[in-house]
């Protein structure tokens, strides 16, 4: 279905991005991996997916420009890399605010502005931004993340309108809680910020948000991304797809 399509998936060495990269490769795309991690593990992933890899640090706009120059035109761009930090606003470290805005929001601006000319030249493109339920609703102690994800949703709508007549779609996928390192790593800070045990954080903070009372599977998010890359999704642009077990329905 995606034969001869080149797909860059940022933050694809782990979690949701890796599941999307696997699903796009299964659908026939040539995948370019990006993300941090142990070189030996990344070499195994490259082999498994028949993929290339660029390890640019996406908090650095110069490194993004270098990466986009090195990899050349892409047909599919999945802006997925992201990070979280959990702290009360008065304790929120300014450097964490800057890092989260750079990675979760500004990186998508830079990759997109550099990918769009190639997509316009072909008259075809798919831009998928991994946003979050936090692009639509807030939770306490996540000021930077919620601000970045709301910004990403607005950015996506804007480029969808700009690119609508060029055969290029731009959409957000907004998962609820997916069991990945990003979620696991926020448990200790959430325990500290809220004075809770690990079990209480899991049940009363994380799964409390999701009426289904279960985590979303990365593979399910990936299946939605593949659908958005297909011909049947050519009329879907500027949308923000919740895959959140009913969280944002409340
Ligand atoms: P993860 O921690 O498993 O993966 C994050 C990826 O980003 C990794 O590949 C990591 O190497 C990469 N990355 C981190 N810093 C980077 C940098 N400076 N430069 C380049 N790459 C970098 O997390 P995940 O849960 O798979 O999250 C992926 C996306 O999904 C994020 O945007 C996150 O906000 C979003 N999301 C996650 C959940 C969830 O519950 N896990 C829910 C909603 C949205």
PDB file of C-alpha atoms in Angstrom, residues 11-197:
ATOM      1  CA  UNK A  11      11.314   9.379  18.088  1.00  0.00           C
ATOM      2  CA  UNK A  12      11.022   5.912  16.576  1.00  0.00           C
ATOM      3  CA  UNK A  13      13.597   4.096  18.694  1.00  0.00           C
ATOM      4  CA  UNK A  14      10.989   3.437  21.401  1.00  0.00           C
ATOM      5  CA  UNK A  15       7.305   3.254  22.259  1.00  0.00           C
ATOM      6  CA  UNK A  16       4.657   4.671  19.923  1.00  0.00           C
ATOM      7  CA  UNK A  17       7.137   5.877  17.280  1.00  0.00           C
ATOM      8  CA  UNK A  18       8.689   2.427  17.004  1.00  0.00           C
ATOM      9  CA  UNK A  19       5.243   0.848  16.598  1.00  0.00           C
ATOM     10  CA  UNK A  20       4.414   3.381  13.845  1.00  0.00           C
ATOM     11  CA  UNK A  21       7.746   2.722  12.103  1.00  0.00           C
ATOM     12  CA  UNK A  22       7.093  -1.041  12.206  1.00  0.00           C
ATOM     13  CA  UNK A  23       3.568  -0.636  10.827  1.00  0.00           C
ATOM     14  CA  UNK A  24       4.671   1.694   8.019  1.00  0.00           C
ATOM     15  CA  UNK A  25       7.474  -0.726   7.076  1.00  0.00           C
ATOM     16  CA  UNK A  26       4.951  -3.597   7.078  1.00  0.00           C
ATOM     17  CA  UNK A  27       2.792  -1.520   4.719  1.00  0.00           C
ATOM     18  CA  UNK A  28       5.738  -1.256   2.319  1.00  0.00           C
ATOM     19  CA  UNK A  29       7.205   2.167   3.149  1.00  0.00           C
ATOM     20  CA  UNK A  30      10.930   2.876   3.276  1.00  0.00           C
ATOM     21  CA  UNK A  31      11.379   4.025   6.856  1.00  0.00           C
ATOM     22  CA  UNK A  32      13.895   6.456   8.290  1.00  0.00           C
ATOM     23  CA  UNK A  33      14.252   5.994  12.028  1.00  0.00           C
ATOM     24  CA  UNK A  34      15.192   8.806  14.404  1.00  0.00           C
ATOM     25  CA  UNK A  35      15.633   8.936  18.151  1.00  0.00           C
ATOM     26  CA  UNK A  36      18.028   8.417  20.994  1.00  0.00           C
ATOM     27  CA  UNK A  37      19.247   5.090  22.296  1.00  0.00           C
ATOM     28  CA  UNK A  38      21.882   2.430  22.446  1.00  0.00           C
ATOM     29  CA  UNK A  39      23.613   2.035  19.034  1.00  0.00           C
ATOM     30  CA  UNK A  40      23.522  -1.783  19.180  1.00  0.00           C
ATOM     31  CA  UNK A  41      19.760  -1.804  19.817  1.00  0.00           C
ATOM     32  CA  UNK A  42      19.213   0.710  17.020  1.00  0.00           C
ATOM     33  CA  UNK A  43      21.300  -1.447  14.654  1.00  0.00           C
ATOM     34  CA  UNK A  44      18.979  -4.392  15.406  1.00  0.00           C
ATOM     35  CA  UNK A  45      15.917  -2.225  14.685  1.00  0.00           C
ATOM     36  CA  UNK A  46      17.416  -1.010  11.405  1.00  0.00           C
ATOM     37  CA  UNK A  47      18.016  -4.591  10.354  1.00  0.00           C
ATOM     38  CA  UNK A  48      14.502  -5.683  11.380  1.00  0.00           C
ATOM     39  CA  UNK A  49      12.792  -2.872   9.450  1.00  0.00           C
ATOM     40  CA  UNK A  50      15.254  -2.551   6.566  1.00  0.00           C
ATOM     41  CA  UNK A  51      15.389   1.076   7.681  1.00  0.00           C
ATOM     42  CA  UNK A  52      17.946   3.857   7.665  1.00  0.00           C
ATOM     43  CA  UNK A  53      18.596   5.934  10.791  1.00  0.00           C
ATOM     44  CA  UNK A  54      19.417   9.531  11.609  1.00  0.00           C
ATOM     45  CA  UNK A  55      20.155  10.303  15.248  1.00  0.00           C
ATOM     46  CA  UNK A  56      19.613  14.082  15.161  1.00  0.00           C
ATOM     47  CA  UNK A  57      18.838  15.719  18.495  1.00  0.00           C
ATOM     48  CA  UNK A  58      15.493  17.325  17.707  1.00  0.00           C
ATOM     49  CA  UNK A  59      15.861  19.953  20.411  1.00  0.00           C
ATOM     50  CA  UNK A  60      18.447  21.570  18.130  1.00  0.00           C
ATOM     51  CA  UNK A  61      17.006  23.327  15.060  1.00  0.00           C
ATOM     52  CA  UNK A  62      20.413  23.238  13.325  1.00  0.00           C
ATOM     53  CA  UNK A  63      20.618  19.457  13.777  1.00  0.00           C
ATOM     54  CA  UNK A  64      17.090  19.107  12.346  1.00  0.00           C
ATOM     55  CA  UNK A  65      18.096  21.116   9.266  1.00  0.00           C
ATOM     56  CA  UNK A  66      21.162  18.898   8.804  1.00  0.00           C
ATOM     57  CA  UNK A  67      19.054  15.748   9.147  1.00  0.00           C
ATOM     58  CA  UNK A  68      16.437  16.904   6.645  1.00  0.00           C
ATOM     59  CA  UNK A  69      19.209  17.793   4.168  1.00  0.00           C
ATOM     60  CA  UNK A  70      20.912  14.422   4.638  1.00  0.00           C
ATOM     61  CA  UNK A  71      17.816  12.262   4.260  1.00  0.00           C
ATOM     62  CA  UNK A  72      16.325  14.175   1.312  1.00  0.00           C
ATOM     63  CA  UNK A  73      12.622  14.409   0.385  1.00  0.00           C
ATOM     64  CA  UNK A  74      10.087  12.370   2.367  1.00  0.00           C
ATOM     65  CA  UNK A  75       6.500  11.494   1.438  1.00  0.00           C
ATOM     66  CA  UNK A  76       5.362  10.755   4.989  1.00  0.00           C
ATOM     67  CA  UNK A  77       6.436  12.751   8.028  1.00  0.00           C
ATOM     68  CA  UNK A  78       5.469  11.523  11.482  1.00  0.00           C
ATOM     69  CA  UNK A  79       6.357  14.052  14.166  1.00  0.00           C
ATOM     70  CA  UNK A  80       6.312  11.803  17.189  1.00  0.00           C
ATOM     71  CA  UNK A  81       9.350  12.499  19.415  1.00  0.00           C
ATOM     72  CA  UNK A  82       8.316  13.838  22.777  1.00  0.00           C
ATOM     73  CA  UNK A  83       9.098  14.046  26.463  1.00  0.00           C
ATOM     74  CA  UNK A  84       7.273  14.809  29.688  1.00  0.00           C
ATOM     75  CA  UNK A  85       8.061  16.476  33.008  1.00  0.00           C
ATOM     76  CA  UNK A  86       5.719  16.540  35.980  1.00  0.00           C
ATOM     77  CA  UNK A  87       6.026  19.343  38.553  1.00  0.00           C
ATOM     78  CA  UNK A  88       3.991  22.100  40.166  1.00  0.00           C
ATOM     79  CA  UNK A  89       4.213  25.384  38.239  1.00  0.00           C
ATOM     80  CA  UNK A  90       6.256  27.160  40.924  1.00  0.00           C
ATOM     81  CA  UNK A  91       8.783  24.295  40.942  1.00  0.00           C
ATOM     82  CA  UNK A  92       8.793  23.681  37.174  1.00  0.00           C
ATOM     83  CA  UNK A  93      12.421  23.969  36.007  1.00  0.00           C
ATOM     84  CA  UNK A  94      12.675  26.586  33.212  1.00  0.00           C
ATOM     85  CA  UNK A  95      15.122  24.359  31.324  1.00  0.00           C
ATOM     86  CA  UNK A  96      12.502  21.563  31.278  1.00  0.00           C
ATOM     87  CA  UNK A  97       9.923  24.023  29.907  1.00  0.00           C
ATOM     88  CA  UNK A  98      12.351  24.999  27.116  1.00  0.00           C
ATOM     89  CA  UNK A  99      13.238  21.370  26.335  1.00  0.00           C
ATOM     90  CA  UNK A 100       9.610  20.221  26.169  1.00  0.00           C
ATOM     91  CA  UNK A 101       8.578  23.120  23.934  1.00  0.00           C
ATOM     92  CA  UNK A 102      11.602  22.499  21.670  1.00  0.00           C
ATOM     93  CA  UNK A 103      11.037  18.749  21.300  1.00  0.00           C
ATOM     94  CA  UNK A 104       7.237  18.415  21.453  1.00  0.00           C
ATOM     95  CA  UNK A 105       6.367  21.523  19.417  1.00  0.00           C
ATOM     96  CA  UNK A 106       9.189  23.418  17.672  1.00  0.00           C
ATOM     97  CA  UNK A 107      10.768  20.258  16.208  1.00  0.00           C
ATOM     98  CA  UNK A 108       7.526  19.587  14.300  1.00  0.00           C
ATOM     99  CA  UNK A 109       7.649  23.117  12.869  1.00  0.00           C
ATOM    100  CA  UNK A 110      11.220  22.629  11.667  1.00  0.00           C
ATOM    101  CA  UNK A 111      10.785  19.166  10.133  1.00  0.00           C
ATOM    102  CA  UNK A 112       7.534  20.252   8.476  1.00  0.00           C
ATOM    103  CA  UNK A 113       8.842  23.488   6.979  1.00  0.00           C
ATOM    104  CA  UNK A 114      11.742  21.539   5.484  1.00  0.00           C
ATOM    105  CA  UNK A 115       9.676  18.546   4.264  1.00  0.00           C
ATOM    106  CA  UNK A 116       6.849  20.501   2.632  1.00  0.00           C
ATOM    107  CA  UNK A 117       8.693  21.715  -0.507  1.00  0.00           C
ATOM    108  CA  UNK A 118       9.463  18.083  -1.506  1.00  0.00           C
ATOM    109  CA  UNK A 119       5.849  17.038  -0.844  1.00  0.00           C
ATOM    110  CA  UNK A 120       4.529  19.980  -2.882  1.00  0.00           C
ATOM    111  CA  UNK A 121       6.827  19.034  -5.759  1.00  0.00           C
ATOM    112  CA  UNK A 122       5.240  15.551  -5.814  1.00  0.00           C
ATOM    113  CA  UNK A 123       1.706  16.766  -5.134  1.00  0.00           C
ATOM    114  CA  UNK A 124       1.406  14.176  -2.356  1.00  0.00           C
ATOM    115  CA  UNK A 125       2.247  14.093   1.314  1.00  0.00           C
ATOM    116  CA  UNK A 126       1.126  12.882   4.718  1.00  0.00           C
ATOM    117  CA  UNK A 127       2.003  14.709   7.921  1.00  0.00           C
ATOM    118  CA  UNK A 128       0.983  12.996  11.148  1.00  0.00           C
ATOM    119  CA  UNK A 129       1.673  14.596  14.488  1.00  0.00           C
ATOM    120  CA  UNK A 130       1.524  12.515  17.644  1.00  0.00           C
ATOM    121  CA  UNK A 131      -0.279  14.930  19.944  1.00  0.00           C
ATOM    122  CA  UNK A 132      -2.109  13.644  23.028  1.00  0.00           C
ATOM    123  CA  UNK A 133      -5.353  13.827  24.948  1.00  0.00           C
ATOM    124  CA  UNK A 134      -3.429  16.717  26.472  1.00  0.00           C
ATOM    125  CA  UNK A 135      -3.847  18.589  23.175  1.00  0.00           C
ATOM    126  CA  UNK A 136      -7.526  18.930  24.108  1.00  0.00           C
ATOM    127  CA  UNK A 137      -7.711  18.843  27.899  1.00  0.00           C
ATOM    128  CA  UNK A 138      -5.284  19.616  30.736  1.00  0.00           C
ATOM    129  CA  UNK A 139      -4.004  17.841  33.821  1.00  0.00           C
ATOM    130  CA  UNK A 140      -2.316  19.573  36.741  1.00  0.00           C
ATOM    131  CA  UNK A 141       1.512  19.559  37.007  1.00  0.00           C
ATOM    132  CA  UNK A 142       2.042  19.166  33.223  1.00  0.00           C
ATOM    133  CA  UNK A 143       2.106  22.830  32.183  1.00  0.00           C
ATOM    134  CA  UNK A 144       4.810  22.558  29.509  1.00  0.00           C
ATOM    135  CA  UNK A 145       3.478  19.331  27.992  1.00  0.00           C
ATOM    136  CA  UNK A 146      -0.118  20.570  27.832  1.00  0.00           C
ATOM    137  CA  UNK A 147       1.001  23.893  26.340  1.00  0.00           C
ATOM    138  CA  UNK A 148       3.151  22.138  23.727  1.00  0.00           C
ATOM    139  CA  UNK A 149       0.454  19.622  22.753  1.00  0.00           C
ATOM    140  CA  UNK A 150      -2.255  22.296  22.486  1.00  0.00           C
ATOM    141  CA  UNK A 151       0.214  24.216  20.308  1.00  0.00           C
ATOM    142  CA  UNK A 152       0.865  21.153  18.156  1.00  0.00           C
ATOM    143  CA  UNK A 153      -2.872  20.728  17.553  1.00  0.00           C
ATOM    144  CA  UNK A 154      -3.169  24.361  16.456  1.00  0.00           C
ATOM    145  CA  UNK A 155      -0.084  24.083  14.255  1.00  0.00           C
ATOM    146  CA  UNK A 156      -1.537  20.973  12.585  1.00  0.00           C
ATOM    147  CA  UNK A 157      -4.827  22.706  11.753  1.00  0.00           C
ATOM    148  CA  UNK A 158      -2.943  25.673  10.306  1.00  0.00           C
ATOM    149  CA  UNK A 159      -0.744  23.641   7.966  1.00  0.00           C
ATOM    150  CA  UNK A 160      -3.715  21.472   6.954  1.00  0.00           C
ATOM    151  CA  UNK A 161      -5.394  24.619   5.631  1.00  0.00           C
ATOM    152  CA  UNK A 162      -2.223  25.874   3.924  1.00  0.00           C
ATOM    153  CA  UNK A 163      -1.543  22.547   2.197  1.00  0.00           C
ATOM    154  CA  UNK A 164      -5.105  21.477   1.416  1.00  0.00           C
ATOM    155  CA  UNK A 165      -4.889  22.015  -2.340  1.00  0.00           C
ATOM    156  CA  UNK A 166      -1.497  20.298  -2.699  1.00  0.00           C
ATOM    157  CA  UNK A 167      -2.486  16.678  -2.032  1.00  0.00           C
ATOM    158  CA  UNK A 168      -0.878  16.924   1.406  1.00  0.00           C
ATOM    159  CA  UNK A 169      -2.832  16.102   4.563  1.00  0.00           C
ATOM    160  CA  UNK A 170      -1.887  17.008   8.129  1.00  0.00           C
ATOM    161  CA  UNK A 171      -3.536  15.390  11.118  1.00  0.00           C
ATOM    162  CA  UNK A 172      -2.993  14.737  14.807  1.00  0.00           C
ATOM    163  CA  UNK A 173      -3.327  11.436  16.544  1.00  0.00           C
ATOM    164  CA  UNK A 174      -4.110  11.998  20.209  1.00  0.00           C
ATOM    165  CA  UNK A 175      -3.590   8.975  22.423  1.00  0.00           C
ATOM    166  CA  UNK A 176      -4.600   8.670  26.022  1.00  0.00           C
ATOM    167  CA  UNK A 177      -2.212   6.729  28.244  1.00  0.00           C
ATOM    168  CA  UNK A 178      -0.127   4.222  26.298  1.00  0.00           C
ATOM    169  CA  UNK A 179       2.208   2.014  28.337  1.00  0.00           C
ATOM    170  CA  UNK A 180       5.662   3.217  27.155  1.00  0.00           C
ATOM    171  CA  UNK A 181       8.834   4.484  28.886  1.00  0.00           C
ATOM    172  CA  UNK A 182       7.405   8.037  28.726  1.00  0.00           C
ATOM    173  CA  UNK A 183       4.542   7.022  31.028  1.00  0.00           C
ATOM    174  CA  UNK A 184       6.615   4.744  33.245  1.00  0.00           C
ATOM    175  CA  UNK A 185       9.205   7.485  33.817  1.00  0.00           C
ATOM    176  CA  UNK A 186       6.634  10.046  35.006  1.00  0.00           C
ATOM    177  CA  UNK A 187       5.364   7.849  37.830  1.00  0.00           C
ATOM    178  CA  UNK A 188       8.066   8.804  40.401  1.00  0.00           C
ATOM    179  CA  UNK A 189       7.596  12.575  39.785  1.00  0.00           C
ATOM    180  CA  UNK A 190       3.828  12.206  39.940  1.00  0.00           C
ATOM    181  CA  UNK A 191       4.185  10.297  43.241  1.00  0.00           C
ATOM    182  CA  UNK A 192       6.240  13.235  44.569  1.00  0.00           C
ATOM    183  CA  UNK A 193       4.036  16.028  43.126  1.00  0.00           C
ATOM    184  CA  UNK A 194       0.825  14.467  44.483  1.00  0.00           C
ATOM    185  CA  UNK A 195       2.178  12.647  47.568  1.00  0.00           C
ATOM    186  CA  UNK A 196       0.858   9.297  46.316  1.00  0.00           C
ATOM    187  CA  UNK A 197       1.994   5.670  46.155  1.00  0.00           C
TER     188      UNK A 197
END
